[in-house]
Amino acid sequence: MAIETRLMTVEQYLAFEAESEFRHEYLDGEIYPMTGGTMNHDVIVVNMTSALLSQLADSNCRIFTSNMRVRVSSTRYVYPDLSAVCGEAETGNGTTTLLNPIFVLEVISPSSTERDRVTKLELYSAVPSIEGYLILDQERVFAEWHRRAESGWHRQQFDNLDDEIELAPLGCSLALSQVYRGVLL
């Protein structure tokens, strides 16, 4: 639900966001507040961060938390739960907006499922640098991996703790047992 009924320009949004105590996503003039996460959400994000950092330590890839905004178009800005850049990070608005992520992650809840699986998939698909989009469910063992290929986006689903996802854009793999360690299901 948008918190403003009037439309904001990108410049107004960026100024508003710079002064705001809370983060907001921006889609075509409307701002959307970022809601707080649950314990499961946080555990999954911490587990993902740990898994990726340990595997990418000697690579040229860097991981960013949900504090880093991603520009998905000139009129759309979002905050993925995690994002990654391999090589030089390109930023806008100082260093608060990432322009060239190669990988993005969203942890879904019942209230965000539609938005993350449909709207954000469409948004992330429009960013040429993004080669992979991972969706993790916080209420059950379930991962949906979207990978860009020459023929379009390919989707794979995983629902077993023994499953391992090859995150080819990052040159590493991810065990669901590690992602869901400590999550109350």
PDB file of C-alpha atoms in Angstrom:
ATOM      1  CA  MET A   1       0.000   0.000   0.000  1.00  0.00           C
ATOM      2  CA  ALA A   2       1.431   3.391  -0.963  1.00  0.00           C
ATOM      3  CA  ILE A   3       1.808   5.854   1.877  1.00  0.00           C
ATOM      4  CA  GLU A   4       1.461   8.905  -0.344  1.00  0.00           C
ATOM      5  CA  THR A   5      -1.546   9.514  -2.558  1.00  0.00           C
ATOM      6  CA  ARG A   6       0.183  12.236  -4.539  1.00  0.00           C
ATOM      7  CA  LEU A   7       2.925  11.260  -6.920  1.00  0.00           C
ATOM      8  CA  MET A   8       6.529  12.196  -6.171  1.00  0.00           C
ATOM      9  CA  THR A   9       9.233  12.868  -8.684  1.00  0.00           C
ATOM     10  CA  VAL A  10      12.404  10.793  -8.471  1.00  0.00           C
ATOM     11  CA  GLU A  11      14.215  13.819  -7.067  1.00  0.00           C
ATOM     12  CA  GLN A  12      11.546  14.307  -4.391  1.00  0.00           C
ATOM     13  CA  TYR A  13      11.697  10.625  -3.478  1.00  0.00           C
ATOM     14  CA  LEU A  14      15.490  10.625  -3.173  1.00  0.00           C
ATOM     15  CA  ALA A  15      15.384  13.747  -0.987  1.00  0.00           C
ATOM     16  CA  PHE A  16      12.561  12.253   1.114  1.00  0.00           C
ATOM     17  CA  GLU A  17      14.440   8.962   1.484  1.00  0.00           C
ATOM     18  CA  ALA A  18      17.664  10.711   2.504  1.00  0.00           C
ATOM     19  CA  GLU A  19      15.826  12.350   5.410  1.00  0.00           C
ATOM     20  CA  SER A  20      13.549   9.446   6.338  1.00  0.00           C
ATOM     21  CA  GLU A  21      14.143   7.276   9.377  1.00  0.00           C
ATOM     22  CA  PHE A  22      12.630   4.320   7.487  1.00  0.00           C
ATOM     23  CA  ARG A  23      13.257   2.947   3.997  1.00  0.00           C
ATOM     24  CA  HIS A  24      10.743   3.146   1.154  1.00  0.00           C
ATOM     25  CA  GLU A  25      10.637   1.642  -2.306  1.00  0.00           C
ATOM     26  CA  TYR A  26       9.659   3.885  -5.207  1.00  0.00           C
ATOM     27  CA  LEU A  27       7.657   2.748  -8.224  1.00  0.00           C
ATOM     28  CA  ASP A  28       6.604   5.252 -10.849  1.00  0.00           C
ATOM     29  CA  GLY A  29       5.929   8.106  -8.447  1.00  0.00           C
ATOM     30  CA  GLU A  30       4.515   6.193  -5.473  1.00  0.00           C
ATOM     31  CA  ILE A  31       6.435   5.264  -2.344  1.00  0.00           C
ATOM     32  CA  TYR A  32       5.980   2.021  -0.449  1.00  0.00           C
ATOM     33  CA  PRO A  33       7.200   1.557   3.135  1.00  0.00           C
ATOM     34  CA  MET A  34       9.507  -1.349   3.859  1.00  0.00           C
ATOM     35  CA  THR A  35       7.947  -3.391   6.626  1.00  0.00           C
ATOM     36  CA  GLY A  36       9.899  -5.020   9.431  1.00  0.00           C
ATOM     37  CA  GLY A  37      11.088  -8.581   9.105  1.00  0.00           C
ATOM     38  CA  THR A  38      10.454 -11.636  11.238  1.00  0.00           C
ATOM     39  CA  MET A  39      12.954 -13.778  13.112  1.00  0.00           C
ATOM     40  CA  ASN A  40      12.878 -16.387  10.318  1.00  0.00           C
ATOM     41  CA  HIS A  41      13.475 -13.659   7.739  1.00  0.00           C
ATOM     42  CA  ASP A  42      16.515 -12.378   9.606  1.00  0.00           C
ATOM     43  CA  VAL A  43      17.964 -15.851  10.226  1.00  0.00           C
ATOM     44  CA  ILE A  44      17.684 -16.681   6.507  1.00  0.00           C
ATOM     45  CA  VAL A  45      19.324 -13.413   5.456  1.00  0.00           C
ATOM     46  CA  VAL A  46      22.157 -13.877   7.981  1.00  0.00           C
ATOM     47  CA  ASN A  47      22.652 -17.493   6.853  1.00  0.00           C
ATOM     48  CA  MET A  48      22.711 -16.397   3.200  1.00  0.00           C
ATOM     49  CA  THR A  49      25.182 -13.630   3.942  1.00  0.00           C
ATOM     50  CA  SER A  50      27.457 -16.025   5.807  1.00  0.00           C
ATOM     51  CA  ALA A  51      27.273 -18.686   3.085  1.00  0.00           C
ATOM     52  CA  LEU A  52      28.009 -16.209   0.310  1.00  0.00           C
ATOM     53  CA  LEU A  53      30.763 -14.348   2.146  1.00  0.00           C
ATOM     54  CA  SER A  54      32.651 -17.543   2.922  1.00  0.00           C
ATOM     55  CA  GLN A  55      32.494 -18.701  -0.699  1.00  0.00           C
ATOM     56  CA  LEU A  56      33.200 -15.320  -2.280  1.00  0.00           C
ATOM     57  CA  ALA A  57      36.037 -14.259   0.031  1.00  0.00           C
ATOM     58  CA  ASP A  58      38.712 -14.603  -2.657  1.00  0.00           C
ATOM     59  CA  SER A  59      36.575 -13.416  -5.575  1.00  0.00           C
ATOM     60  CA  ASN A  60      35.851  -9.975  -6.988  1.00  0.00           C
ATOM     61  CA  CYS A  61      32.209 -10.231  -5.852  1.00  0.00           C
ATOM     62  CA  ARG A  62      30.759  -8.192  -2.988  1.00  0.00           C
ATOM     63  CA  ILE A  63      27.537  -8.733  -1.062  1.00  0.00           C
ATOM     64  CA  PHE A  64      25.230  -5.868  -0.066  1.00  0.00           C
ATOM     65  CA  THR A  65      22.470  -5.923   2.539  1.00  0.00           C
ATOM     66  CA  SER A  66      18.976  -4.475   2.300  1.00  0.00           C
ATOM     67  CA  ASN A  67      20.404  -1.068   3.191  1.00  0.00           C
ATOM     68  CA  MET A  68      21.618  -0.717  -0.402  1.00  0.00           C
ATOM     69  CA  ARG A  69      18.912   0.480  -2.775  1.00  0.00           C
ATOM     70  CA  VAL A  70      18.857  -0.851  -6.366  1.00  0.00           C
ATOM     71  CA  ARG A  71      17.713   1.253  -9.299  1.00  0.00           C
ATOM     72  CA  VAL A  72      15.742  -1.032 -11.604  1.00  0.00           C
ATOM     73  CA  SER A  73      14.737   1.791 -13.987  1.00  0.00           C
ATOM     74  CA  SER A  74      14.816   5.575 -14.050  1.00  0.00           C
ATOM     75  CA  THR A  75      11.521   5.662 -12.126  1.00  0.00           C
ATOM     76  CA  ARG A  76      11.817   2.554  -9.958  1.00  0.00           C
ATOM     77  CA  TYR A  77      13.954   1.918  -6.879  1.00  0.00           C
ATOM     78  CA  VAL A  78      13.779  -1.143  -4.604  1.00  0.00           C
ATOM     79  CA  TYR A  79      15.608  -2.658  -1.631  1.00  0.00           C
ATOM     80  CA  PRO A  80      16.345  -6.377  -2.137  1.00  0.00           C
ATOM     81  CA  ASP A  81      17.167  -8.387   0.981  1.00  0.00           C
ATOM     82  CA  LEU A  82      20.621  -9.077  -0.502  1.00  0.00           C
ATOM     83  CA  SER A  83      22.356  -8.116  -3.708  1.00  0.00           C
ATOM     84  CA  ALA A  84      25.773  -8.814  -5.167  1.00  0.00           C
ATOM     85  CA  VAL A  85      28.127  -7.176  -7.626  1.00  0.00           C
ATOM     86  CA  CYS A  86      31.088  -8.852  -9.270  1.00  0.00           C
ATOM     87  CA  GLY A  87      33.713  -6.385 -10.389  1.00  0.00           C
ATOM     88  CA  GLU A  88      33.366  -2.644  -9.930  1.00  0.00           C
ATOM     89  CA  ALA A  89      30.173  -1.509  -8.199  1.00  0.00           C
ATOM     90  CA  GLU A  90      28.439   1.280 -10.056  1.00  0.00           C
ATOM     91  CA  THR A  91      26.454   3.596  -7.814  1.00  0.00           C
ATOM     92  CA  GLY A  92      24.143   6.554  -8.152  1.00  0.00           C
ATOM     93  CA  ASN A  93      22.975   9.192  -5.692  1.00  0.00           C
ATOM     94  CA  GLY A  94      26.349   9.186  -4.020  1.00  0.00           C
ATOM     95  CA  THR A  95      26.840   5.645  -2.792  1.00  0.00           C
ATOM     96  CA  THR A  96      23.275   4.849  -1.758  1.00  0.00           C
ATOM     97  CA  THR A  97      21.988   3.319  -4.992  1.00  0.00           C
ATOM     98  CA  LEU A  98      23.419   0.262  -6.721  1.00  0.00           C
ATOM     99  CA  LEU A  99      23.168   0.316 -10.516  1.00  0.00           C
ATOM    100  CA  ASN A 100      24.751  -2.984 -11.576  1.00  0.00           C
ATOM    101  CA  PRO A 101      23.885  -5.917  -9.324  1.00  0.00           C
ATOM    102  CA  ILE A 102      24.473  -9.335 -10.843  1.00  0.00           C
ATOM    103  CA  PHE A 103      22.413 -11.178  -8.200  1.00  0.00           C
ATOM    104  CA  VAL A 104      19.434 -10.264  -6.009  1.00  0.00           C
ATOM    105  CA  LEU A 105      17.641 -12.118  -3.227  1.00  0.00           C
ATOM    106  CA  GLU A 106      14.216 -11.692  -1.654  1.00  0.00           C
ATOM    107  CA  VAL A 107      12.899 -13.597   1.365  1.00  0.00           C
ATOM    108  CA  ILE A 108       9.138 -13.891   1.011  1.00  0.00           C
ATOM    109  CA  SER A 109       6.358 -13.867   3.556  1.00  0.00           C
ATOM    110  CA  PRO A 110       2.641 -14.485   2.989  1.00  0.00           C
ATOM    111  CA  SER A 111       2.089 -10.748   2.557  1.00  0.00           C
ATOM    112  CA  SER A 112       4.955 -10.274   0.057  1.00  0.00           C
ATOM    113  CA  THR A 113       4.678 -13.455  -2.027  1.00  0.00           C
ATOM    114  CA  GLU A 114       2.786 -11.943  -4.956  1.00  0.00           C
ATOM    115  CA  ARG A 115       4.929  -8.815  -5.026  1.00  0.00           C
ATOM    116  CA  ASP A 116       8.241 -10.702  -4.862  1.00  0.00           C
ATOM    117  CA  ARG A 117       7.310 -13.526  -7.254  1.00  0.00           C
ATOM    118  CA  VAL A 118       5.593 -11.389  -9.896  1.00  0.00           C
ATOM    119  CA  THR A 119       6.259  -7.657  -9.616  1.00  0.00           C
ATOM    120  CA  LYS A 120       9.869  -7.855  -8.482  1.00  0.00           C
ATOM    121  CA  LEU A 121      10.650 -10.637 -10.949  1.00  0.00           C
ATOM    122  CA  GLU A 122       9.459  -8.311 -13.701  1.00  0.00           C
ATOM    123  CA  LEU A 123      11.462  -5.397 -12.274  1.00  0.00           C
ATOM    124  CA  TYR A 124      14.670  -7.382 -11.848  1.00  0.00           C
ATOM    125  CA  SER A 125      14.287  -8.945 -15.304  1.00  0.00           C
ATOM    126  CA  ALA A 126      14.481  -5.454 -16.800  1.00  0.00           C
ATOM    127  CA  VAL A 127      17.945  -4.819 -15.321  1.00  0.00           C
ATOM    128  CA  PRO A 128      20.539  -6.027 -17.849  1.00  0.00           C
ATOM    129  CA  SER A 129      23.228  -6.687 -15.227  1.00  0.00           C
ATOM    130  CA  ILE A 130      21.053  -9.027 -13.119  1.00  0.00           C
ATOM    131  CA  GLU A 131      21.793 -12.631 -14.051  1.00  0.00           C
ATOM    132  CA  GLY A 132      20.117 -14.342 -11.107  1.00  0.00           C
ATOM    133  CA  TYR A 133      17.176 -13.758  -8.780  1.00  0.00           C
ATOM    134  CA  LEU A 134      16.689 -16.055  -5.785  1.00  0.00           C
ATOM    135  CA  ILE A 135      13.446 -16.169  -3.797  1.00  0.00           C
ATOM    136  CA  LEU A 136      13.432 -17.927  -0.423  1.00  0.00           C
ATOM    137  CA  ASP A 137      10.306 -18.716   1.600  1.00  0.00           C
ATOM    138  CA  GLN A 138      10.545 -18.006   5.319  1.00  0.00           C
ATOM    139  CA  GLU A 139       7.715 -20.357   6.340  1.00  0.00           C
ATOM    140  CA  ARG A 140       8.805 -23.549   4.567  1.00  0.00           C
ATOM    141  CA  VAL A 141      11.851 -24.964   2.843  1.00  0.00           C
ATOM    142  CA  PHE A 142      11.368 -23.538  -0.623  1.00  0.00           C
ATOM    143  CA  ALA A 143      13.622 -21.722  -3.067  1.00  0.00           C
ATOM    144  CA  GLU A 144      12.819 -20.404  -6.503  1.00  0.00           C
ATOM    145  CA  TRP A 145      15.894 -19.666  -8.620  1.00  0.00           C
ATOM    146  CA  HIS A 146      15.541 -17.493 -11.727  1.00  0.00           C
ATOM    147  CA  ARG A 147      18.559 -17.399 -14.018  1.00  0.00           C
ATOM    148  CA  ARG A 148      18.956 -15.272 -17.124  1.00  0.00           C
ATOM    149  CA  ALA A 149      19.952 -17.157 -20.274  1.00  0.00           C
ATOM    150  CA  GLU A 150      20.134 -16.222 -23.955  1.00  0.00           C
ATOM    151  CA  SER A 151      16.733 -17.837 -24.473  1.00  0.00           C
ATOM    152  CA  GLY A 152      15.125 -15.930 -21.585  1.00  0.00           C
ATOM    153  CA  TRP A 153      14.723 -16.579 -17.886  1.00  0.00           C
ATOM    154  CA  HIS A 154      14.903 -20.136 -16.564  1.00  0.00           C
ATOM    155  CA  ARG A 155      13.223 -21.081 -13.303  1.00  0.00           C
ATOM    156  CA  GLN A 156      14.071 -23.915 -10.930  1.00  0.00           C
ATOM    157  CA  GLN A 157      12.367 -24.805  -7.670  1.00  0.00           C
ATOM    158  CA  PHE A 158      13.918 -26.506  -4.655  1.00  0.00           C
ATOM    159  CA  ASP A 159      12.090 -27.800  -1.566  1.00  0.00           C
ATOM    160  CA  ASN A 160      14.412 -30.247   0.168  1.00  0.00           C
ATOM    161  CA  LEU A 161      17.090 -29.459   2.747  1.00  0.00           C
ATOM    162  CA  ASP A 162      19.430 -31.759   0.793  1.00  0.00           C
ATOM    163  CA  ASP A 163      19.093 -29.573  -2.328  1.00  0.00           C
ATOM    164  CA  GLU A 164      21.967 -27.430  -3.498  1.00  0.00           C
ATOM    165  CA  ILE A 165      21.514 -24.474  -5.833  1.00  0.00           C
ATOM    166  CA  GLU A 166      24.253 -23.561  -8.280  1.00  0.00           C
ATOM    167  CA  LEU A 167      24.523 -19.767  -8.258  1.00  0.00           C
ATOM    168  CA  ALA A 168      26.484 -19.629 -11.514  1.00  0.00           C
ATOM    169  CA  PRO A 169      26.544 -15.801 -11.765  1.00  0.00           C
ATOM    170  CA  LEU A 170      28.481 -15.748  -8.488  1.00  0.00           C
ATOM    171  CA  GLY A 171      30.518 -18.874  -9.170  1.00  0.00           C
ATOM    172  CA  CYS A 172      29.336 -20.656  -6.035  1.00  0.00           C
ATOM    173  CA  SER A 173      26.635 -22.981  -4.762  1.00  0.00           C
ATOM    174  CA  LEU A 174      24.172 -22.814  -1.924  1.00  0.00           C
ATOM    175  CA  ALA A 175      23.004 -25.679   0.298  1.00  0.00           C
ATOM    176  CA  LEU A 176      19.429 -25.226   1.521  1.00  0.00           C
ATOM    177  CA  SER A 177      20.441 -26.957   4.755  1.00  0.00           C
ATOM    178  CA  GLN A 178      22.760 -24.012   5.415  1.00  0.00           C
ATOM    179  CA  VAL A 179      20.179 -21.403   4.395  1.00  0.00           C
ATOM    180  CA  TYR A 180      17.499 -22.831   6.688  1.00  0.00           C
ATOM    181  CA  ARG A 181      19.782 -23.644   9.660  1.00  0.00           C
ATOM    182  CA  GLY A 182      18.050 -22.334  12.806  1.00  0.00           C
ATOM    183  CA  VAL A 183      14.836 -21.344  11.017  1.00  0.00           C
ATOM    184  CA  LEU A 184      11.666 -22.286  12.900  1.00  0.00           C
ATOM    185  CA  LEU A 185       9.421 -24.042  10.384  1.00  0.00           C
TER     186      LEU A 185
END
